[in-house]
Amino acid sequence: MAKDPRETRIEDLPGPKSPGELEEMKMPYEEYCRKAFDPGNEWAKPEALKGIRWLSCTMYIFTPHSAANLAELGADVIKIEIPRMGDAMRHTSPFNEAYLYPLHDTRPMTGTGFGFLNANSNERFLSMDYHIPEMVDVFYRLVKMSDGLTELYRPGTLDRWKMSYRYLQEMNPRFIYVWGGGFGYGPKVFGGSYDILGQAHAGLASITGMHEYMGGHPLKHSNWCIDWASGTMITHGILAAIHWRRKTGLGTMIEFSQVQTPTRISGYTFPLYGRFGIVRQRWGNWDTQLCVHGIILCGKSDFPDAQNPQDKFDARYVMVSAFNDPDFKELCDITGLKDFYGRYKAHKDRVDARPQVEIYTALEKWAADKTRTQVVKTLTDAGILAAPVMNDREVYECKHYRERGTLRWLDDPLYGDVLVASGHSVGMMTKTPRRTNWIWRPVGADNVGIYRDLLGIPLSKIEEWYNKAWI
Amino acid sequence: MADVIWCKKVVGGKPCNTVNYLDPYCFWNWEGKTNCAECGTVYYIYMIQGHMYRGPDEKPGEKPDMSPLYADKPLEGYTYYLPGVKGRTRPYECLPRHIYLGRADMVKFSIRGKPVRGWRPQPPSGGLAGQFPYKWDIKKLSPEVWAEYQEKRKKGEVKEW
Amino acid sequence: MVDKAKLTPEEYLATILVPEKGRETGHVCWDCKHLKPVLKGSKFPPADLIGWCTMIHWPFYWCITDFNVVKKCYAMEKGIYTPKKF
Ligand SMILES: [Zn+2]
């Protein structure tokens, strides 16, 4: 202790005494991350968007996902659905299998399909036919106590119902309004949209798949990736609008056209055309900017005896990356393709289309008598980046995703044991992590919770509306 | 559809009259022999960009290389052959597994053996205006699944991952 | 109608893929097998293209405009893409 008790000396304090000691006491980075992110204990931490209330007048994946992102970050999202029917996405299960029952109290034999997953997690479910005159006021009351709304109607529909930004802004100047349309305003304003249309119409499908000269066709991604990506981009807009509102006190209207998203993620495609009149083509599992940087086919399956064709036949693909010169030299050495290194020493030589065809053909020839595991091991042992192309079963088995909590089992309060990725598969946050509390609820499951507890409407009235199918 | 072979082969005194559909994915640029799904007549065809360049020419006694995907008889009450009829049409490799084609599968346990709620019909909510209780009490609502779950636990069939 | 029995596959292909424009544009591309012409009746892409060269920027396609007449080209390879007058 110092003589004068009012004096604070560093050596009397707990903790490191010098910068050197501090450095020594720091835990290894890996350990630090594990502790800071602590997957599985998200619920002990606060939620970033707690206090934001959002209305989701949406359907399918694209616009609902914009609100689900908010709900996973802690916002109170109220999904408003057509009474007894719900979001059309509920009836769009993969094939005919995965339904969770019931959809609604009046429809015990109808369920909600797994296609609905991830796009509406953590939300509260309200049913309301808000376009009938009797319910308009209730809708306005929700608007007055909410921060914003996402809708996906045909252009001008909500304007006709006096529910567009022009009207709502007068009731609530802080209101943030999102119209997620297929095309947005413009010559194609009345065109509806689906994910596949977005992929096709904005040029993404034309640069996906094998090149025409290899017999390739334009491909759509199997999943509705443009829906998911567009929804996420809307959420960026919403968060920016919330920040802007903190500074100005004013809301915003966000207009998001789904067919815009593929243009945003198309990289150099348009600048290339604009400068040289060159139309980008598909280049399949290879890369137009890097070589070697692609997926090759090995001769033997990792699971030759498996019953599932996805294991039996597809467990043969390996992603290889060795584009910088030392890596490429190493790759040529271990695969016995030494003359390729002689011919294509510089990256600019081997990244051309013709050398790529030669190199990948030779690599596949080399891999023809090997399994996927053998190829990956040979390459990684030599210090080259290589990874098997895994199917979802293998991703589920993979320890990496399990430890980080990317995939996890959720004991859904209503539906029981469900394997989910959703909010946990987005980036991790130390202070306010995303989380999935429940996957969804039946249509109108929160009617009482919202009509009575939030709006103060008596139960007798709620029952009357329910019987008239207004809610 | 790239093109069709409308089979007019006279079999048993009347024309076969079957439309064999040549799906573009396989026949768009294709040369070989294909069969009529109804009468089995083998035709040689050569298609370029979805157009018939040569044929169809009958090749009696030869074996087909590939069958059409689907065939029907539009003038005779629309009898048809779905994909994958042995010896007539080609199986559609992406056909969903048989369990996808029937009624929805009432799964009671997830792949790790814990109970899910995914079958029908479900008991009514017991609340007002479709209000559902947020905690599904399996013991109370589905005692038989709960009993089965206890059995599974005893047998060690319930895993954590 | 030409007798397709007498055509080679390439010649037959040329009768299916009828280009919007032809030799009057003066491009050497009409004799080149790497030309992918704009087809007759297409409203899209813009009409000032005669087609695309599939070779000189392979694997990408290069737009050949009709006002930029290609008189010679290192990638030129003889082949049939346009029909001769039958
Ligand atoms: Zn026949």
XYZ file of C-alpha atoms and ligand atoms in Angstrom:
719
model
C 0.000 0.000 0.000
C 1.114 3.552 -0.598
C 1.673 5.725 2.448
C -1.158 8.023 1.503
C -4.266 5.809 1.217
C -5.705 8.220 -1.347
C -2.953 7.339 -3.776
C -3.640 4.512 -6.166
C -0.598 2.588 -7.329
C -0.715 0.156 -10.180
C 1.071 -2.527 -8.153
C -1.723 -2.502 -5.565
C -4.400 -3.156 -8.144
C -5.376 -6.627 -9.223
C -4.421 -7.664 -12.732
C -1.320 -7.219 -14.863
C 1.385 -4.845 -13.655
C 3.013 -3.979 -16.939
C 2.213 -4.084 -20.630
C 4.466 -7.125 -20.855
C 2.526 -8.901 -18.151
C -0.739 -7.958 -19.762
C 0.494 -9.481 -22.979
C 1.460 -12.644 -21.094
C -1.833 -12.947 -19.303
C -3.900 -12.638 -22.443
C -5.539 -15.879 -23.287
C -4.923 -17.497 -26.632
C -7.085 -15.955 -29.325
C -9.049 -19.134 -29.895
C -9.925 -19.357 -26.226
C -10.803 -15.674 -26.142
C -13.248 -16.110 -29.009
C -14.881 -19.136 -27.441
C -15.435 -17.219 -24.257
C -16.536 -13.998 -25.889
C -19.050 -15.561 -28.234
C -20.024 -18.468 -26.020
C -22.397 -20.203 -28.416
C -25.345 -21.774 -26.633
C -25.550 -19.045 -24.009
C -26.964 -16.313 -26.199
C -29.990 -16.013 -23.958
C -27.911 -14.662 -21.085
C -27.057 -11.606 -23.188
C -29.148 -8.611 -24.222
C -30.820 -8.200 -27.588
C -29.667 -5.379 -29.855
C -33.055 -4.452 -31.263
C -35.118 -4.850 -28.133
C -37.670 -2.047 -28.118
C -38.184 -1.963 -31.872
C -41.649 -3.051 -32.956
C -42.124 -4.046 -36.564
C -45.178 -5.033 -38.592
C -44.713 -7.714 -41.196
C -47.471 -7.722 -43.833
C -45.580 -10.179 -45.938
C -45.620 -13.522 -47.711
C -43.214 -16.180 -48.983
C -39.509 -15.653 -48.221
C -38.207 -12.397 -49.618
C -40.057 -9.809 -47.515
C -40.687 -12.040 -44.464
C -36.953 -12.620 -44.188
C -36.365 -8.881 -43.836
C -38.496 -8.930 -40.674
C -37.191 -12.260 -39.362
C -33.713 -10.742 -39.327
C -35.031 -8.036 -37.005
C -36.815 -10.560 -34.800
C -33.681 -12.659 -34.419
C -31.898 -9.535 -33.270
C -34.542 -8.939 -30.639
C -37.210 -6.756 -32.242
C -40.863 -7.435 -31.490
C -42.104 -8.417 -34.929
C -45.819 -8.837 -35.465
C -46.614 -10.919 -38.496
C -50.082 -10.075 -39.768
C -51.699 -12.849 -41.775
C -54.957 -13.503 -43.582
C -57.410 -15.025 -41.081
C -57.511 -18.833 -41.111
C -55.346 -19.009 -44.209
C -52.052 -17.467 -43.240
C -49.001 -16.799 -45.344
C -49.108 -18.784 -48.585
C -45.635 -20.036 -47.750
C -47.114 -22.118 -44.966
C -48.722 -24.298 -47.614
C -45.537 -24.712 -49.626
C -43.780 -27.620 -48.055
C -40.854 -29.368 -49.679
C -42.606 -32.117 -51.618
C -45.355 -33.539 -49.524
C -43.658 -34.320 -46.321
C -42.717 -31.864 -43.680
C -45.799 -30.297 -42.176
C -46.187 -29.275 -38.574
C -49.760 -29.244 -37.300
C -52.028 -27.444 -36.841
C -52.086 -24.408 -39.082
C -54.949 -22.776 -37.243
C -57.512 -23.694 -34.662
C -60.262 -24.088 -37.248
C -58.104 -26.242 -39.518
C -56.742 -29.149 -37.487
C -55.976 -31.212 -40.583
C -53.813 -28.561 -42.250
C -50.244 -27.857 -41.302
C -47.417 -25.429 -41.939
C -44.658 -26.674 -44.226
C -40.938 -26.544 -43.551
C -40.612 -24.085 -46.409
C -41.790 -21.490 -43.886
C -38.694 -22.078 -41.727
C -36.162 -19.336 -41.041
C -38.254 -16.629 -42.656
C -40.484 -15.938 -39.656
C -38.612 -17.040 -36.558
C -39.215 -15.366 -33.187
C -42.217 -13.428 -34.514
C -45.653 -13.003 -33.003
C -48.526 -14.097 -35.195
C -51.592 -11.955 -35.593
C -54.446 -12.596 -37.981
C -56.274 -9.594 -39.393
C -58.086 -8.748 -42.601
C -56.900 -5.155 -42.481
C -58.348 -4.063 -45.756
C -61.970 -4.254 -44.609
C -63.286 -0.926 -43.268
C -63.999 -2.413 -39.837
C -60.362 -3.244 -39.201
C -58.646 -0.191 -40.678
C -58.612 1.679 -37.402
C -57.080 -1.258 -35.560
C -54.366 -1.362 -38.168
C -53.716 2.364 -37.762
C -53.428 1.934 -34.021
C -50.733 -0.658 -34.541
C -48.951 1.704 -36.901
C -48.956 4.461 -34.311
C -47.206 2.253 -31.788
C -44.748 0.589 -34.186
C -41.436 1.591 -35.707
C -42.095 0.329 -39.167
C -43.668 -2.091 -41.567
C -42.688 -4.354 -44.435
C -45.216 -5.090 -47.151
C -45.071 -6.808 -50.495
C -48.330 -5.950 -52.233
C -48.631 -5.007 -55.853
C -47.608 -1.385 -56.313
C -50.201 1.014 -55.033
C -52.387 -1.566 -53.303
C -51.749 -0.199 -49.836
C -51.966 3.302 -51.242
C -55.477 2.488 -52.441
C -56.280 1.257 -48.952
C -54.799 4.468 -47.513
C -52.097 2.479 -45.816
C -49.072 3.484 -47.852
C -46.170 5.558 -46.577
C -47.873 8.768 -47.690
C -50.719 8.147 -45.249
C -48.907 6.391 -42.421
C -46.215 9.048 -42.232
C -48.847 11.578 -41.213
C -49.953 9.383 -38.319
C -46.440 8.496 -37.280
C -43.660 10.642 -38.736
C -41.053 8.285 -37.298
C -42.501 5.382 -39.274
C -40.154 3.398 -41.517
C -41.956 1.808 -44.422
C -40.676 -0.921 -46.716
C -42.284 -1.862 -49.969
C -40.599 -5.001 -51.268
C -41.754 -5.352 -54.840
C -40.721 -7.679 -57.615
C -39.548 -4.993 -60.002
C -40.211 -1.796 -58.105
C -41.539 1.180 -60.008
C -40.545 1.559 -63.632
C -41.638 0.028 -66.932
C -42.215 -3.363 -65.326
C -43.986 -2.011 -62.262
C -46.827 -4.512 -62.452
C -44.631 -7.541 -62.916
C -44.874 -9.899 -60.013
C -41.771 -11.738 -59.004
C -40.489 -14.989 -57.674
C -36.989 -15.920 -56.701
C -36.533 -17.813 -59.953
C -37.652 -14.777 -61.884
C -35.137 -12.659 -60.018
C -32.379 -15.104 -60.829
C -33.430 -15.259 -64.468
C -34.360 -11.667 -65.154
C -31.337 -9.961 -63.662
C -28.752 -12.081 -65.405
C -27.696 -14.327 -62.552
C -28.911 -17.577 -64.076
C -27.117 -16.811 -67.332
C -23.757 -16.782 -65.568
C -24.483 -19.830 -63.398
C -23.743 -23.363 -64.561
C -21.409 -24.899 -67.109
C -20.338 -23.010 -70.211
C -22.412 -23.454 -73.308
C -19.495 -25.083 -75.096
C -19.466 -27.816 -72.431
C -23.156 -28.381 -72.987
C -24.203 -26.271 -70.032
C -27.504 -24.514 -69.571
C -28.235 -21.445 -67.456
C -28.933 -22.656 -63.951
C -30.905 -21.394 -61.044
C -29.630 -22.008 -57.585
C -31.599 -24.866 -56.014
C -32.432 -22.758 -53.032
C -34.263 -19.439 -53.317
C -31.034 -17.573 -52.741
C -32.268 -14.298 -54.202
C -35.230 -14.250 -51.829
C -32.949 -14.773 -48.870
C -30.351 -12.284 -50.043
C -32.949 -9.636 -50.901
C -34.569 -9.967 -47.498
C -31.227 -9.451 -45.835
C -30.520 -6.391 -47.953
C -33.843 -4.884 -46.891
C -32.769 -5.395 -43.294
C -29.585 -3.406 -43.961
C -31.802 -0.616 -45.239
C -34.015 -0.778 -42.172
C -31.067 -0.610 -39.770
C -29.662 2.388 -41.632
C -33.085 4.034 -41.516
C -33.281 3.453 -37.753
C -29.908 5.115 -37.340
C -30.982 8.038 -39.486
C -34.110 8.401 -37.404
C -32.045 8.642 -34.231
C -30.412 11.693 -35.739
C -33.390 13.357 -37.410
C -36.473 11.867 -35.792
C -37.878 11.081 -39.201
C -38.919 7.867 -40.869
C -38.111 6.703 -44.378
C -39.695 4.802 -47.190
C -37.597 1.957 -48.538
C -38.461 0.569 -51.937
C -36.720 -2.677 -52.675
C -37.006 -4.436 -55.977
C -36.125 -8.080 -55.851
C -34.668 -8.203 -59.339
C -32.070 -5.675 -58.219
C -30.324 -8.093 -55.889
C -28.778 -10.324 -58.546
C -27.280 -7.270 -60.208
C -25.689 -6.266 -56.911
C -24.055 -9.664 -56.493
C -22.972 -10.073 -60.106
C -19.490 -8.605 -59.577
C -17.731 -7.319 -62.673
C -20.403 -8.448 -65.128
C -21.872 -5.057 -66.013
C -18.712 -2.933 -65.961
C -17.159 -5.483 -68.315
C -20.030 -5.151 -70.722
C -20.066 -1.400 -70.466
C -16.420 -1.017 -71.300
C -15.856 -3.680 -73.926
C -19.232 -5.007 -75.046
C -18.269 -8.391 -73.646
C -21.082 -10.571 -72.375
C -20.002 -12.657 -69.418
C -20.566 -16.372 -69.754
C -20.935 -19.205 -67.310
C -17.760 -20.852 -66.162
C -19.163 -23.602 -64.008
C -17.131 -24.917 -61.127
C -14.047 -23.017 -62.164
C -13.196 -19.378 -61.727
C -12.731 -16.600 -64.240
C -10.394 -14.604 -62.043
C -8.320 -17.274 -60.305
C -6.731 -20.519 -61.401
C -6.434 -23.116 -59.888
C -9.559 -22.290 -57.904
C -12.343 -24.729 -58.637
C -14.128 -27.975 -57.978
C -12.885 -31.202 -59.513
C -14.388 -34.665 -59.802
C -12.545 -37.642 -58.324
C -12.881 -41.134 -59.670
C -13.934 -42.960 -56.552
C -16.667 -42.286 -54.055
C -15.977 -41.933 -50.356
C -19.047 -44.042 -49.667
C -19.239 -46.645 -52.438
C -21.623 -48.831 -50.438
C -24.025 -46.111 -49.327
C -27.666 -46.446 -50.267
C -28.277 -42.759 -50.644
C -27.146 -41.674 -54.118
C -26.055 -38.332 -52.666
C -23.445 -40.191 -50.664
C -22.753 -42.964 -53.116
C -22.218 -40.865 -56.248
C -21.777 -37.288 -55.093
C -19.103 -37.871 -52.474
C -16.542 -37.422 -55.226
C -16.075 -33.679 -55.548
C -13.189 -31.689 -54.148
C -12.654 -27.962 -54.055
C -9.025 -27.069 -54.794
C -7.408 -23.663 -54.544
C -3.799 -23.103 -55.585
C -3.726 -19.922 -57.597
C -0.645 -18.175 -56.349
C 2.626 -19.284 -57.863
C 4.205 -21.314 -55.015
C 0.938 -23.160 -54.413
C 0.507 -23.859 -58.087
C 4.083 -25.149 -58.286
C 3.420 -27.451 -55.336
C 0.182 -28.654 -56.907
C 1.959 -29.443 -60.155
C 4.701 -31.257 -58.258
C 2.493 -33.584 -56.259
C 0.067 -34.320 -59.059
C 2.882 -35.034 -61.488
C 1.881 -32.239 -63.835
C 5.299 -30.615 -63.820
C 5.147 -29.441 -67.402
C 2.096 -27.324 -66.575
C 4.150 -25.306 -64.167
C 6.752 -24.852 -66.868
C 4.135 -23.613 -69.297
C 2.008 -21.473 -66.999
C 4.396 -19.968 -64.485
C 2.552 -16.664 -64.280
C -0.987 -16.459 -63.016
C -2.061 -14.369 -65.975
C -1.058 -17.223 -68.257
C -2.959 -19.948 -66.486
C -6.091 -17.954 -65.728
C -6.972 -17.829 -69.422
C -9.770 -20.086 -70.487
C -7.797 -22.579 -72.533
C -5.095 -23.287 -69.936
C -7.865 -23.741 -67.378
C -9.482 -26.420 -69.506
C -6.134 -28.186 -69.800
C -5.233 -27.885 -66.130
C -8.557 -29.015 -64.710
C -8.771 -31.869 -67.180
C -5.331 -33.027 -66.088
C -6.243 -32.679 -62.416
C -9.349 -34.805 -62.880
C -7.290 -37.372 -64.722
C -4.891 -37.443 -61.799
C -7.821 -37.863 -59.392
C -9.496 -40.553 -61.478
C -8.170 -43.446 -59.382
C -8.545 -41.691 -56.025
C -11.310 -41.094 -53.549
C -12.344 -37.661 -52.392
C -10.667 -38.194 -49.032
C -7.411 -39.285 -50.644
C -7.339 -36.234 -52.869
C -8.096 -33.849 -50.010
C -5.471 -35.466 -47.792
C -2.768 -35.481 -50.460
C -3.358 -31.824 -51.223
C -3.728 -30.528 -47.675
C -0.637 -32.490 -46.588
C 1.215 -30.553 -49.237
C -0.101 -27.298 -47.817
C -2.668 -26.678 -50.532
C -6.170 -25.547 -49.703
C -8.576 -28.363 -50.513
C -11.915 -29.377 -49.060
C -14.510 -32.001 -49.836
C -17.808 -30.836 -51.311
C -20.142 -31.905 -48.537
C -23.846 -32.635 -48.566
C -26.096 -31.540 -45.722
C -25.718 -34.814 -43.852
C -21.983 -34.270 -43.761
C -22.433 -30.664 -42.697
C -24.604 -31.918 -39.857
C -21.894 -34.380 -38.822
C -19.152 -31.749 -39.117
C -17.771 -30.787 -35.733
C -16.928 -27.264 -36.841
C -20.541 -26.200 -37.267
C -21.594 -27.969 -34.112
C -18.992 -26.306 -31.898
C -19.743 -22.870 -33.235
C -23.468 -23.449 -32.863
C -24.176 -22.817 -36.528
C -26.482 -25.795 -36.610
C -28.305 -26.729 -33.491
C -31.216 -28.564 -32.072
C -33.951 -26.289 -30.856
C -36.560 -27.551 -28.459
C -39.292 -25.445 -29.976
C -41.865 -24.623 -27.321
C -44.693 -25.621 -29.634
C -43.241 -28.044 -32.168
C -40.633 -29.981 -30.236
C -37.251 -31.059 -31.533
C -36.188 -29.140 -34.675
C -32.743 -28.861 -36.232
C -32.240 -25.198 -37.125
C -29.626 -22.958 -38.627
C -31.535 -19.671 -38.890
C -30.218 -16.897 -36.666
C -27.262 -18.906 -35.468
C -25.888 -19.281 -38.954
C -25.365 -15.547 -39.332
C -22.270 -13.815 -37.954
C -21.596 -14.040 -34.234
C -21.732 -11.060 -31.898
C -20.073 -10.837 -28.500
C -22.500 -8.431 -26.849
C -25.855 -8.901 -28.559
C -25.899 -12.223 -30.391
C -28.720 -13.289 -32.656
C -30.840 -16.178 -31.507
C -33.748 -18.377 -32.491
C -36.373 -18.664 -29.796
C -39.072 -20.407 -31.761
C -39.455 -21.362 -35.411
C -43.010 -20.109 -35.866
C -46.470 -20.286 -34.354
C -49.892 -21.120 -35.801
C -51.913 -18.457 -37.624
C -53.265 -15.975 -35.095
C -51.536 -17.619 -32.144
C -50.859 -14.204 -30.607
C -54.269 -12.675 -31.276
C -55.166 -12.294 -27.627
C -51.663 -11.222 -26.702
C -51.822 -8.349 -29.165
C -55.476 -7.355 -29.422
C -56.100 -7.454 -25.687
C -52.745 -6.898 -24.019
C -51.343 -4.368 -26.467
C -54.445 -2.628 -27.809
C -56.792 -3.152 -24.866
C -59.613 -4.640 -26.875
C -62.024 -6.654 -24.690
C -62.183 -10.405 -25.105
C -65.854 -10.303 -26.119
C -64.971 -8.069 -29.051
C -62.065 -10.317 -30.020
C -64.376 -13.313 -29.987
C -66.893 -11.485 -32.157
C -64.232 -10.555 -34.730
C -62.923 -14.073 -34.688
C -66.339 -15.535 -35.386
C -66.842 -13.100 -38.260
C -63.414 -14.161 -39.610
C -62.183 -10.567 -39.508
C -59.268 -11.839 -37.499
C -41.045 -30.150 -75.620
C -38.434 -30.470 -78.253
C -40.578 -32.575 -80.531
C -42.858 -35.582 -80.451
C -43.105 -38.827 -82.344
C -46.725 -39.376 -83.187
C -46.708 -43.086 -83.806
C -49.048 -44.128 -86.638
C -47.806 -47.705 -86.811
C -50.663 -50.030 -87.601
C -50.913 -52.632 -84.898
C -53.706 -55.199 -84.934
C -55.569 -53.430 -87.748
C -55.635 -49.920 -86.302
C -53.055 -47.163 -85.921
C -51.167 -46.960 -82.649
C -51.877 -43.213 -82.438
C -49.586 -42.545 -79.495
C -47.736 -39.289 -78.878
C -44.258 -39.937 -77.523
C -42.781 -36.834 -75.933
C -39.100 -36.201 -76.533
C -38.047 -34.033 -73.636
C -35.540 -31.311 -74.490
C -33.090 -32.082 -71.737
C -32.215 -35.404 -73.314
C -33.280 -35.094 -76.931
C -32.388 -31.490 -77.829
C -29.239 -32.498 -79.682
C -29.404 -36.240 -79.964
C -28.940 -39.010 -82.472
C -30.089 -42.551 -81.773
C -32.969 -44.942 -81.556
C -36.012 -44.479 -79.377
C -39.153 -46.499 -78.920
C -42.872 -45.899 -79.021
C -44.145 -46.343 -75.501
C -47.305 -48.082 -76.683
C -46.405 -50.452 -79.502
C -42.651 -50.593 -78.977
C -41.773 -49.661 -82.555
C -38.164 -48.475 -82.683
C -37.444 -45.206 -84.505
C -34.146 -43.716 -85.544
C -34.015 -39.939 -85.001
C -31.390 -37.223 -85.253
C -32.332 -33.962 -83.563
C -30.493 -30.681 -83.876
C -31.454 -27.764 -81.636
C -34.776 -29.391 -80.870
C -35.646 -29.885 -84.532
C -35.956 -33.224 -86.271
C -33.062 -33.400 -88.742
C -33.399 -37.072 -89.702
C -36.219 -39.470 -89.046
C -38.197 -40.732 -87.413
C -37.400 -43.873 -89.436
C -38.622 -47.253 -88.327
C -35.880 -49.714 -87.388
C -37.612 -53.036 -87.009
C -35.785 -55.573 -84.881
C -33.350 -53.103 -83.305
C -33.059 -52.091 -79.672
C -33.795 -48.512 -78.562
C -31.019 -46.421 -76.951
C -33.346 -44.296 -74.889
C -37.082 -44.183 -74.262
C -39.292 -41.114 -74.253
C -40.066 -39.621 -70.880
C -43.825 -39.602 -71.246
C -46.425 -40.689 -73.754
C -50.150 -40.335 -74.156
C -53.010 -40.974 -76.541
C -54.829 -37.671 -76.845
C -57.403 -38.958 -79.312
C -58.357 -41.908 -77.205
C -59.452 -40.495 -73.918
C -55.988 -39.475 -72.828
C -54.598 -42.713 -71.608
C -50.958 -42.122 -70.786
C -47.678 -43.593 -69.628
C -46.044 -41.758 -66.758
C -42.251 -41.605 -66.548
C -40.587 -44.812 -65.455
C -42.951 -47.443 -66.877
C -40.647 -50.369 -67.435
C -39.838 -51.002 -71.088
C -41.981 -48.072 -72.211
C -40.873 -44.786 -70.737
C -37.645 -43.639 -69.188
C -37.543 -43.330 -65.422
C -37.271 -39.753 -64.293
C -34.176 -39.918 -62.114
C -35.229 -37.013 -59.965
C -38.505 -38.652 -59.033
C -39.084 -38.128 -55.342
C -38.749 -41.144 -53.126
C -41.903 -43.135 -52.655
C -42.443 -41.639 -49.212
C -42.731 -38.198 -50.803
C -45.521 -39.257 -53.093
C -48.126 -40.484 -50.684
C -49.597 -38.898 -47.632
C -47.544 -36.708 -45.377
C -45.254 -38.650 -43.124
C -46.277 -38.455 -39.473
C -42.869 -38.295 -37.847
C -43.009 -38.548 -34.075
C -39.303 -38.372 -33.313
C -36.467 -36.379 -34.811
C -33.445 -38.226 -36.185
C -31.802 -38.030 -32.772
C -34.830 -39.612 -31.124
C -36.445 -36.680 -29.327
C -40.163 -36.058 -29.729
C -41.442 -33.636 -32.339
C -44.945 -32.414 -32.895
C -45.710 -33.010 -36.496
C -48.697 -35.235 -36.868
C -52.380 -34.659 -37.313
C -54.981 -33.998 -36.179
C -53.866 -31.868 -33.323
C -55.994 -31.102 -30.295
C -57.641 -27.659 -30.447
C -55.810 -24.792 -28.826
C -58.109 -24.454 -25.821
C -57.653 -20.703 -26.129
C -59.637 -17.868 -27.603
C -59.284 -16.737 -31.219
C -56.714 -19.364 -32.079
C -54.556 -18.534 -29.087
C -52.072 -21.352 -28.585
C -50.273 -22.108 -25.372
C -46.586 -21.574 -25.979
C -45.417 -24.598 -24.116
C -46.469 -27.802 -25.695
C -46.696 -30.275 -22.859
C -46.039 -33.571 -24.520
C -46.856 -35.536 -21.383
C -50.332 -34.074 -21.214
C -51.169 -33.706 -24.886
C -49.689 -36.913 -26.290
C -49.258 -39.387 -23.458
C -48.675 -42.266 -25.872
C -45.750 -40.449 -27.540
C -44.382 -39.625 -24.116
C -44.536 -43.319 -23.165
C -42.791 -44.274 -26.391
C -40.146 -41.645 -25.688
C -39.460 -43.130 -22.249
C -39.011 -46.539 -23.885
C -36.550 -45.061 -26.375
C -34.617 -43.409 -23.588
C -34.323 -46.685 -21.726
C -33.061 -48.407 -24.853
C -30.498 -45.653 -25.367
C -31.993 -44.572 -28.678
C -32.071 -40.898 -27.727
C -28.903 -39.053 -28.601
C -27.711 -35.533 -28.024
C -26.561 -35.019 -31.639
C -38.199 -25.674 -98.683
C -34.830 -27.252 -99.013
C -34.466 -30.983 -98.940
C -32.989 -31.598 -95.519
C -31.900 -35.084 -96.500
C -29.169 -33.488 -98.613
C -27.850 -31.171 -95.914
C -24.999 -31.840 -93.550
C -25.828 -31.311 -89.861
C -24.073 -27.931 -89.960
C -26.011 -26.812 -92.982
C -29.209 -27.976 -91.391
C -28.414 -26.047 -88.224
C -28.000 -22.955 -90.336
C -31.529 -23.354 -91.634
C -32.875 -23.394 -88.093
C -30.810 -20.545 -86.721
C -31.631 -17.902 -89.297
C -29.762 -14.699 -88.543
C -31.355 -11.287 -88.510
C -28.577 -9.741 -90.611
C -26.262 -11.127 -93.258
C -23.311 -10.623 -95.534
C -24.457 -7.177 -96.606
C -23.037 -5.919 -93.313
C -19.563 -6.721 -94.594
C -18.204 -8.528 -91.558
C -15.807 -11.393 -92.153
C -17.581 -13.051 -89.245
C -20.228 -14.453 -91.557
C -17.700 -16.987 -92.732
C -16.424 -17.718 -89.258
C -17.623 -20.631 -87.222
C -17.248 -18.676 -83.985
C -20.052 -16.266 -84.838
C -23.261 -16.635 -82.898
C -25.665 -14.443 -84.830
C -28.642 -12.544 -83.502
C -31.592 -14.617 -84.664
C -34.289 -13.398 -86.951
C -37.184 -11.738 -85.224
C -35.466 -11.268 -81.881
C -36.519 -8.032 -80.280
C -33.748 -8.371 -77.750
C -30.806 -7.601 -77.703
C -30.593 -4.226 -79.451
C -30.734 -4.298 -83.178
C -27.299 -2.815 -83.823
C -25.652 -6.156 -83.103
C -25.044 -8.684 -85.823
C -24.211 -11.256 -83.185
C -21.515 -12.347 -80.781
C -18.033 -13.632 -81.275
C -17.721 -16.707 -79.078
C -13.961 -16.929 -79.511
C -11.821 -13.830 -79.125
C -12.842 -13.275 -75.505
C -13.661 -16.906 -74.798
C -15.251 -17.982 -72.491
C -17.116 -14.688 -72.730
C -19.005 -13.439 -75.746
C -18.086 -10.235 -77.468
C -20.842 -8.129 -78.989
C -20.217 -7.474 -82.695
C -21.915 -4.265 -83.714
C -22.946 -3.686 -87.282
C -21.306 -0.250 -87.453
C -17.913 -1.597 -86.424
C -17.189 -3.752 -89.420
C -14.733 -6.539 -88.725
C -12.559 -6.898 -91.796
C -9.994 -9.285 -90.423
C -9.598 -11.260 -87.251
C -6.889 -13.482 -85.806
C -9.498 -15.923 -84.516
C -11.216 -16.296 -87.872
C -11.839 -19.940 -88.709
C -13.754 -21.095 -91.749
C -17.036 -22.718 -91.001
C -20.689 -22.512 -91.749
C -22.810 -20.468 -89.511
C -24.914 -18.571 -91.970
C -26.745 -20.269 -94.743
C -25.462 -19.761 -98.235
C -28.329 -18.896 -100.518
C -29.967 -22.236 -101.127
Zn -46.680 -46.874 -81.446
